[in-house]
JSON list of C-alpha atoms in Angstrom, two decimals:
[
{"chain": "A", "resi": 1, "resn": "MET", "atom": "CA", "xyz": [31.72, -3.64, 49.80]},
{"chain": "A", "resi": 2, "resn": "PRO", "atom": "CA", "xyz": [31.08, -1.88, 46.45]},
{"chain": "A", "resi": 3, "resn": "ARG", "atom": "CA", "xyz": [29.65, -3.98, 43.64]},
{"chain": "A", "resi": 4, "resn": "PRO", "atom": "CA", "xyz": [31.85, -4.48, 40.60]},
{"chain": "A", "resi": 5, "resn": "THR", "atom": "CA", "xyz": [30.61, -2.70, 37.49]},
{"chain": "A", "resi": 6, "resn": "ARG", "atom": "CA", "xyz": [30.32, -4.40, 34.16]},
{"chain": "A", "resi": 7, "resn": "SER", "atom": "CA", "xyz": [30.80, -2.84, 30.79]},
{"chain": "A", "resi": 8, "resn": "VAL", "atom": "CA", "xyz": [27.55, -3.02, 28.84]},
{"chain": "A", "resi": 9, "resn": "PRO", "atom": "CA", "xyz": [28.02, -3.70, 25.13]},
{"chain": "A", "resi": 10, "resn": "GLY", "atom": "CA", "xyz": [26.48, -1.00, 22.94]},
{"chain": "A", "resi": 11, "resn": "SER", "atom": "CA", "xyz": [26.83, 1.81, 25.43]},
{"chain": "A", "resi": 12, "resn": "GLY", "atom": "CA", "xyz": [28.90, 4.94, 25.27]},
{"chain": "A", "resi": 13, "resn": "VAL", "atom": "CA", "xyz": [30.47, 5.71, 21.91]},
{"chain": "A", "resi": 14, "resn": "ALA", "atom": "CA", "xyz": [28.50, 2.99, 20.08]},
{"chain": "A", "resi": 15, "resn": "LEU", "atom": "CA", "xyz": [25.20, 4.49, 21.22]},
{"chain": "A", "resi": 16, "resn": "TRP", "atom": "CA", "xyz": [26.15, 7.94, 19.96]},
{"chain": "A", "resi": 17, "resn": "SER", "atom": "CA", "xyz": [27.31, 6.55, 16.61]},
{"chain": "A", "resi": 18, "resn": "TRP", "atom": "CA", "xyz": [23.96, 4.78, 16.13]},
{"chain": "A", "resi": 19, "resn": "ALA", "atom": "CA", "xyz": [22.11, 7.99, 17.00]},
{"chain": "A", "resi": 20, "resn": "LEU", "atom": "CA", "xyz": [24.25, 9.94, 14.52]},
{"chain": "A", "resi": 21, "resn": "MET", "atom": "CA", "xyz": [23.61, 7.36, 11.77]},
{"chain": "A", "resi": 22, "resn": "ALA", "atom": "CA", "xyz": [19.85, 7.52, 12.46]},
{"chain": "A", "resi": 23, "resn": "LEU", "atom": "CA", "xyz": [19.96, 11.31, 12.25]},
{"chain": "A", "resi": 24, "resn": "VAL", "atom": "CA", "xyz": [21.83, 11.17, 8.92]},
{"chain": "A", "resi": 25, "resn": "LEU", "atom": "CA", "xyz": [19.31, 8.61, 7.58]},
{"chain": "A", "resi": 26, "resn": "VAL", "atom": "CA", "xyz": [16.33, 10.77, 8.57]},
{"chain": "A", "resi": 27, "resn": "GLY", "atom": "CA", "xyz": [17.97, 13.80, 6.96]},
{"chain": "A", "resi": 28, "resn": "ALA", "atom": "CA", "xyz": [18.68, 11.90, 3.73]},
{"chain": "A", "resi": 29, "resn": "LEU", "atom": "CA", "xyz": [15.09, 10.63, 3.58]},
{"chain": "A", "resi": 30, "resn": "ALA", "atom": "CA", "xyz": [13.74, 14.13, 4.13]},
{"chain": "A", "resi": 31, "resn": "VAL", "atom": "CA", "xyz": [15.90, 15.58, 1.34]},
{"chain": "A", "resi": 32, "resn": "GLY", "atom": "CA", "xyz": [15.08, 12.69, -1.02]},
{"chain": "A", "resi": 33, "resn": "ALA", "atom": "CA", "xyz": [11.34, 12.87, -0.41]},
{"chain": "A", "resi": 34, "resn": "ARG", "atom": "CA", "xyz": [11.15, 16.60, -1.10]},
{"chain": "A", "resi": 35, "resn": "ARG", "atom": "CA", "xyz": [9.54, 17.48, -4.41]},
{"chain": "A", "resi": 36, "resn": "GLY", "atom": "CA", "xyz": [11.40, 19.49, -6.99]},
{"chain": "A", "resi": 37, "resn": "ASP", "atom": "CA", "xyz": [10.99, 23.23, -7.04]},
{"chain": "A", "resi": 38, "resn": "GLY", "atom": "CA", "xyz": [8.49, 24.78, -9.40]},
{"chain": "A", "resi": 39, "resn": "PRO", "atom": "CA", "xyz": [5.88, 23.31, -11.69]},
{"chain": "A", "resi": 40, "resn": "PRO", "atom": "CA", "xyz": [6.68, 20.25, -13.82]},
{"chain": "A", "resi": 41, "resn": "SER", "atom": "CA", "xyz": [8.07, 20.81, -17.30]},
{"chain": "A", "resi": 42, "resn": "GLU", "atom": "CA", "xyz": [6.12, 20.01, -20.47]},
{"chain": "A", "resi": 43, "resn": "GLY", "atom": "CA", "xyz": [8.01, 16.75, -20.91]},
{"chain": "A", "resi": 44, "resn": "GLN", "atom": "CA", "xyz": [7.42, 15.73, -17.31]},
{"chain": "A", "resi": 45, "resn": "ARG", "atom": "CA", "xyz": [3.68, 16.36, -17.64]},
{"chain": "A", "resi": 46, "resn": "VAL", "atom": "CA", "xyz": [3.48, 14.43, -20.91]},
{"chain": "A", "resi": 47, "resn": "HIS", "atom": "CA", "xyz": [5.32, 11.48, -19.36]},
{"chain": "A", "resi": 48, "resn": "ARG", "atom": "CA", "xyz": [3.17, 11.55, -16.21]},
{"chain": "A", "resi": 49, "resn": "ILE", "atom": "CA", "xyz": [-0.06, 11.58, -18.23]},
{"chain": "A", "resi": 50, "resn": "THR", "atom": "CA", "xyz": [0.99, 8.96, -20.79]},
{"chain": "A", "resi": 51, "resn": "SER", "atom": "CA", "xyz": [2.23, 6.71, -17.97]},
{"chain": "A", "resi": 52, "resn": "GLN", "atom": "CA", "xyz": [-1.37, 6.46, -16.78]},
{"chain": "A", "resi": 53, "resn": "ILE", "atom": "CA", "xyz": [-2.72, 5.52, -20.22]},
{"chain": "A", "resi": 54, "resn": "ARG", "atom": "CA", "xyz": [-2.48, 2.01, -21.66]},
{"chain": "A", "resi": 55, "resn": "CYS", "atom": "CA", "xyz": [-1.13, 1.49, -25.16]},
{"chain": "A", "resi": 56, "resn": "PRO", "atom": "CA", "xyz": [-4.22, 0.62, -27.26]},
{"chain": "A", "resi": 57, "resn": "THR", "atom": "CA", "xyz": [-2.41, -1.96, -29.40]},
{"chain": "A", "resi": 58, "resn": "CYS", "atom": "CA", "xyz": [0.08, -3.67, -27.10]},
{"chain": "A", "resi": 59, "resn": "ARG", "atom": "CA", "xyz": [-1.97, -3.70, -23.85]},
{"chain": "A", "resi": 60, "resn": "GLY", "atom": "CA", "xyz": [1.02, -4.70, -21.73]},
{"chain": "A", "resi": 61, "resn": "LEU", "atom": "CA", "xyz": [2.69, -1.28, -21.73]},
{"chain": "A", "resi": 62, "resn": "SER", "atom": "CA", "xyz": [1.81, 2.30, -21.03]},
{"chain": "A", "resi": 63, "resn": "ALA", "atom": "CA", "xyz": [1.69, 4.80, -23.86]},
{"chain": "A", "resi": 64, "resn": "ALA", "atom": "CA", "xyz": [4.86, 6.33, -22.40]},
{"chain": "A", "resi": 65, "resn": "ASP", "atom": "CA", "xyz": [6.79, 3.04, -22.70]},
{"chain": "A", "resi": 66, "resn": "SER", "atom": "CA", "xyz": [5.50, 1.68, -26.02]},
{"chain": "A", "resi": 67, "resn": "ASP", "atom": "CA", "xyz": [6.96, 2.33, -29.46]},
{"chain": "A", "resi": 68, "resn": "SER", "atom": "CA", "xyz": [3.76, 1.48, -31.35]},
{"chain": "A", "resi": 69, "resn": "PRO", "atom": "CA", "xyz": [2.18, 4.07, -33.70]},
{"chain": "A", "resi": 70, "resn": "ALA", "atom": "CA", "xyz": [-0.91, 4.26, -31.45]},
{"chain": "A", "resi": 71, "resn": "ALA", "atom": "CA", "xyz": [1.25, 5.09, -28.42]},
{"chain": "A", "resi": 72, "resn": "GLU", "atom": "CA", "xyz": [3.14, 7.67, -30.47]},
{"chain": "A", "resi": 73, "resn": "PHE", "atom": "CA", "xyz": [-0.21, 9.28, -31.38]},
{"chain": "A", "resi": 74, "resn": "ILE", "atom": "CA", "xyz": [-1.20, 9.40, -27.70]},
{"chain": "A", "resi": 75, "resn": "ARG", "atom": "CA", "xyz": [2.11, 11.02, -26.74]},
{"chain": "A", "resi": 76, "resn": "GLU", "atom": "CA", "xyz": [1.85, 13.63, -29.53]},
{"chain": "A", "resi": 77, "resn": "GLU", "atom": "CA", "xyz": [-1.81, 14.39, -28.77]},
{"chain": "A", "resi": 78, "resn": "THR", "atom": "CA", "xyz": [-0.95, 14.71, -25.08]},
{"chain": "A", "resi": 79, "resn": "ARG", "atom": "CA", "xyz": [1.96, 17.04, -25.89]},
{"chain": "A", "resi": 80, "resn": "ARG", "atom": "CA", "xyz": [-0.33, 19.18, -28.10]},
{"chain": "A", "resi": 81, "resn": "ARG", "atom": "CA", "xyz": [-2.96, 19.42, -25.34]},
{"chain": "A", "resi": 82, "resn": "VAL", "atom": "CA", "xyz": [-0.34, 20.21, -22.67]},
{"chain": "A", "resi": 83, "resn": "ARG", "atom": "CA", "xyz": [0.96, 23.06, -24.84]},
{"chain": "A", "resi": 84, "resn": "ALA", "atom": "CA", "xyz": [-2.63, 24.28, -25.23]},
{"chain": "A", "resi": 85, "resn": "GLY", "atom": "CA", "xyz": [-2.83, 24.55, -21.42]},
{"chain": "A", "resi": 86, "resn": "GLU", "atom": "CA", "xyz": [-5.36, 21.77, -20.73]},
{"chain": "A", "resi": 87, "resn": "PRO", "atom": "CA", "xyz": [-5.27, 20.28, -17.23]},
{"chain": "A", "resi": 88, "resn": "ASP", "atom": "CA", "xyz": [-4.15, 16.66, -16.79]},
{"chain": "A", "resi": 89, "resn": "ALA", "atom": "CA", "xyz": [-7.62, 15.41, -15.84]},
{"chain": "A", "resi": 90, "resn": "GLN", "atom": "CA", "xyz": [-9.14, 16.89, -19.00]},
{"chain": "A", "resi": 91, "resn": "ILE", "atom": "CA", "xyz": [-6.49, 15.26, -21.21]},
{"chain": "A", "resi": 92, "resn": "ILE", "atom": "CA", "xyz": [-7.05, 11.88, -19.57]},
{"chain": "A", "resi": 93, "resn": "ALA", "atom": "CA", "xyz": [-10.83, 12.33, -19.91]},
{"chain": "A", "resi": 94, "resn": "PHE", "atom": "CA", "xyz": [-10.34, 12.92, -23.65]},
{"chain": "A", "resi": 95, "resn": "PHE", "atom": "CA", "xyz": [-8.62, 9.55, -24.06]},
{"chain": "A", "resi": 96, "resn": "VAL", "atom": "CA", "xyz": [-11.19, 7.79, -21.86]},
{"chain": "A", "resi": 97, "resn": "GLY", "atom": "CA", "xyz": [-13.94, 9.28, -24.03]},
{"chain": "A", "resi": 98, "resn": "ARG", "atom": "CA", "xyz": [-12.20, 8.12, -27.18]},
{"chain": "A", "resi": 99, "resn": "TYR", "atom": "CA", "xyz": [-11.07, 4.62, -26.11]},
{"chain": "A", "resi": 100, "resn": "GLY", "atom": "CA", "xyz": [-13.22, 3.83, -23.06]},
{"chain": "A", "resi": 101, "resn": "SER", "atom": "CA", "xyz": [-12.19, 3.42, -19.43]},
{"chain": "A", "resi": 102, "resn": "ASP", "atom": "CA", "xyz": [-10.18, 0.32, -20.33]},
{"chain": "A", "resi": 103, "resn": "ILE", "atom": "CA", "xyz": [-7.47, 2.68, -21.63]},
{"chain": "A", "resi": 104, "resn": "LEU", "atom": "CA", "xyz": [-6.51, 3.58, -18.05]},
{"chain": "A", "resi": 105, "resn": "LEU", "atom": "CA", "xyz": [-3.76, 1.51, -16.43]},
{"chain": "A", "resi": 106, "resn": "LYS", "atom": "CA", "xyz": [-5.28, 2.09, -12.98]},
{"chain": "A", "resi": 107, "resn": "PRO", "atom": "CA", "xyz": [-9.01, 1.41, -12.82]},
{"chain": "A", "resi": 108, "resn": "GLU", "atom": "CA", "xyz": [-11.27, 4.11, -11.44]},
{"chain": "A", "resi": 109, "resn": "ARG", "atom": "CA", "xyz": [-12.18, 3.84, -7.79]},
{"chain": "A", "resi": 110, "resn": "ARG", "atom": "CA", "xyz": [-15.93, 4.05, -8.24]},
{"chain": "A", "resi": 111, "resn": "GLY", "atom": "CA", "xyz": [-18.64, 1.83, -9.66]},
{"chain": "A", "resi": 112, "resn": "VAL", "atom": "CA", "xyz": [-17.91, -1.77, -10.59]},
{"chain": "A", "resi": 113, "resn": "ALA", "atom": "CA", "xyz": [-14.24, -0.96, -11.20]},
{"chain": "A", "resi": 114, "resn": "GLY", "atom": "CA", "xyz": [-14.04, 0.11, -7.56]},
{"chain": "A", "resi": 115, "resn": "LEU", "atom": "CA", "xyz": [-14.32, -3.57, -6.62]},
{"chain": "A", "resi": 116, "resn": "VAL", "atom": "CA", "xyz": [-10.75, -3.99, -7.86]},
{"chain": "A", "resi": 117, "resn": "TRP", "atom": "CA", "xyz": [-9.71, -1.78, -4.95]},
{"chain": "A", "resi": 118, "resn": "ALA", "atom": "CA", "xyz": [-12.31, -2.87, -2.37]},
{"chain": "A", "resi": 119, "resn": "LEU", "atom": "CA", "xyz": [-12.20, -6.67, -2.67]},
{"chain": "A", "resi": 120, "resn": "PRO", "atom": "CA", "xyz": [-8.53, -7.15, -1.69]},
{"chain": "A", "resi": 121, "resn": "ALA", "atom": "CA", "xyz": [-8.99, -4.85, 1.32]},
{"chain": "A", "resi": 122, "resn": "ALA", "atom": "CA", "xyz": [-12.13, -6.74, 2.35]},
{"chain": "A", "resi": 123, "resn": "GLY", "atom": "CA", "xyz": [-10.27, -10.04, 1.94]},
{"chain": "A", "resi": 124, "resn": "VAL", "atom": "CA", "xyz": [-7.48, -8.88, 4.23]},
{"chain": "A", "resi": 125, "resn": "VAL", "atom": "CA", "xyz": [-9.97, -7.72, 6.87]},
{"chain": "A", "resi": 126, "resn": "LEU", "atom": "CA", "xyz": [-11.85, -11.04, 6.71]},
{"chain": "A", "resi": 127, "resn": "ALA", "atom": "CA", "xyz": [-8.59, -13.03, 6.89]},
{"chain": "A", "resi": 128, "resn": "VAL", "atom": "CA", "xyz": [-7.38, -11.11, 9.95]},
{"chain": "A", "resi": 129, "resn": "GLY", "atom": "CA", "xyz": [-10.81, -11.52, 11.57]},
{"chain": "A", "resi": 130, "resn": "GLY", "atom": "CA", "xyz": [-10.78, -15.25, 10.84]},
{"chain": "A", "resi": 131, "resn": "LEU", "atom": "CA", "xyz": [-7.32, -15.63, 12.34]},
{"chain": "A", "resi": 132, "resn": "ALA", "atom": "CA", "xyz": [-8.36, -13.70, 15.44]},
{"chain": "A", "resi": 133, "resn": "LEU", "atom": "CA", "xyz": [-11.40, -15.95, 15.85]},
{"chain": "A", "resi": 134, "resn": "ALA", "atom": "CA", "xyz": [-9.30, -19.10, 15.36]},
{"chain": "A", "resi": 135, "resn": "PHE", "atom": "CA", "xyz": [-6.70, -17.97, 17.90]},
{"chain": "A", "resi": 136, "resn": "HIS", "atom": "CA", "xyz": [-9.49, -17.11, 20.34]},
{"chain": "A", "resi": 137, "resn": "ARG", "atom": "CA", "xyz": [-10.94, -20.63, 20.01]},
{"chain": "A", "resi": 138, "resn": "TRP", "atom": "CA", "xyz": [-7.52, -22.31, 20.27]},
{"chain": "A", "resi": 139, "resn": "ARG", "atom": "CA", "xyz": [-6.45, -20.58, 23.46]},
{"chain": "A", "resi": 140, "resn": "PRO", "atom": "CA", "xyz": [-6.45, -22.75, 26.54]},
{"chain": "A", "resi": 141, "resn": "ARG", "atom": "CA", "xyz": [-9.59, -22.47, 28.62]},
{"chain": "A", "resi": 142, "resn": "ARG", "atom": "CA", "xyz": [-9.60, -21.97, 32.34]},
{"chain": "A", "resi": 143, "resn": "GLU", "atom": "CA", "xyz": [-10.75, -24.86, 34.42]},
{"chain": "A", "resi": 144, "resn": "ALA", "atom": "CA", "xyz": [-14.31, -24.63, 35.64]},
{"chain": "A", "resi": 145, "resn": "ARG", "atom": "CA", "xyz": [-14.75, -23.88, 39.30]},
{"chain": "A", "resi": 146, "resn": "VAL", "atom": "CA", "xyz": [-16.34, -26.78, 41.08]},
{"chain": "A", "resi": 147, "resn": "SER", "atom": "CA", "xyz": [-18.34, -26.20, 44.23]},
{"chain": "A", "resi": 148, "resn": "ALA", "atom": "CA", "xyz": [-18.41, -28.57, 47.18]},
{"chain": "A", "resi": 149, "resn": "ALA", "atom": "CA", "xyz": [-22.01, -29.50, 46.32]},
{"chain": "A", "resi": 150, "resn": "ASP", "atom": "CA", "xyz": [-20.93, -30.46, 42.79]},
{"chain": "A", "resi": 151, "resn": "ARG", "atom": "CA", "xyz": [-18.14, -32.62, 44.16]},
{"chain": "A", "resi": 152, "resn": "ALA", "atom": "CA", "xyz": [-20.58, -34.35, 46.50]},
{"chain": "A", "resi": 153, "resn": "LEU", "atom": "CA", "xyz": [-22.94, -35.12, 43.57]},
{"chain": "A", "resi": 154, "resn": "VAL", "atom": "CA", "xyz": [-20.08, -36.64, 41.56]},
{"chain": "A", "resi": 155, "resn": "GLU", "atom": "CA", "xyz": [-18.89, -38.67, 44.56]},
{"chain": "A", "resi": 156, "resn": "GLU", "atom": "CA", "xyz": [-22.44, -39.95, 45.10]},
{"chain": "A", "resi": 157, "resn": "ALA", "atom": "CA", "xyz": [-22.87, -40.84, 41.41]},
{"chain": "A", "resi": 158, "resn": "MET", "atom": "CA", "xyz": [-19.61, -42.75, 41.35]},
{"chain": "A", "resi": 159, "resn": "GLY", "atom": "CA", "xyz": [-20.66, -44.68, 44.40]},
{"chain": "A", "resi": 160, "resn": "ARG", "atom": "CA", "xyz": [-17.94, -43.65, 46.74]}
]
């Protein structure tokens, strides 16, 4: 006698619609992640550079976001240097030389400032290692195998 077949939820048309939605999502992500064509404009470069530099007077904002006179000077000096054809790293180095490395919003990844990047990563590694060790200790242990001679010794000691 043939077995009755059951309809499985999520099969057929639903499966193809999910596959189509996944394909559309991957396509949209690929188009969205693609960089613009050509080199960045002068304004884009100025904004990118000044977004990496801290406002010297307000400390909580980048030079790109602040309206202070010091931030305005940094934006104008950056614009002048971009027009002169200086590379981004050279412009940032100018401001670091003038104000010190504290002017950077992101600390450098070398020297003592590199600890800002290394310590959190080391903490995560140690935490995961500690959890692994704790779970290893907490797991149930197998019972020890007892030989017949061991059983006889226990029986004798208990006086049976």
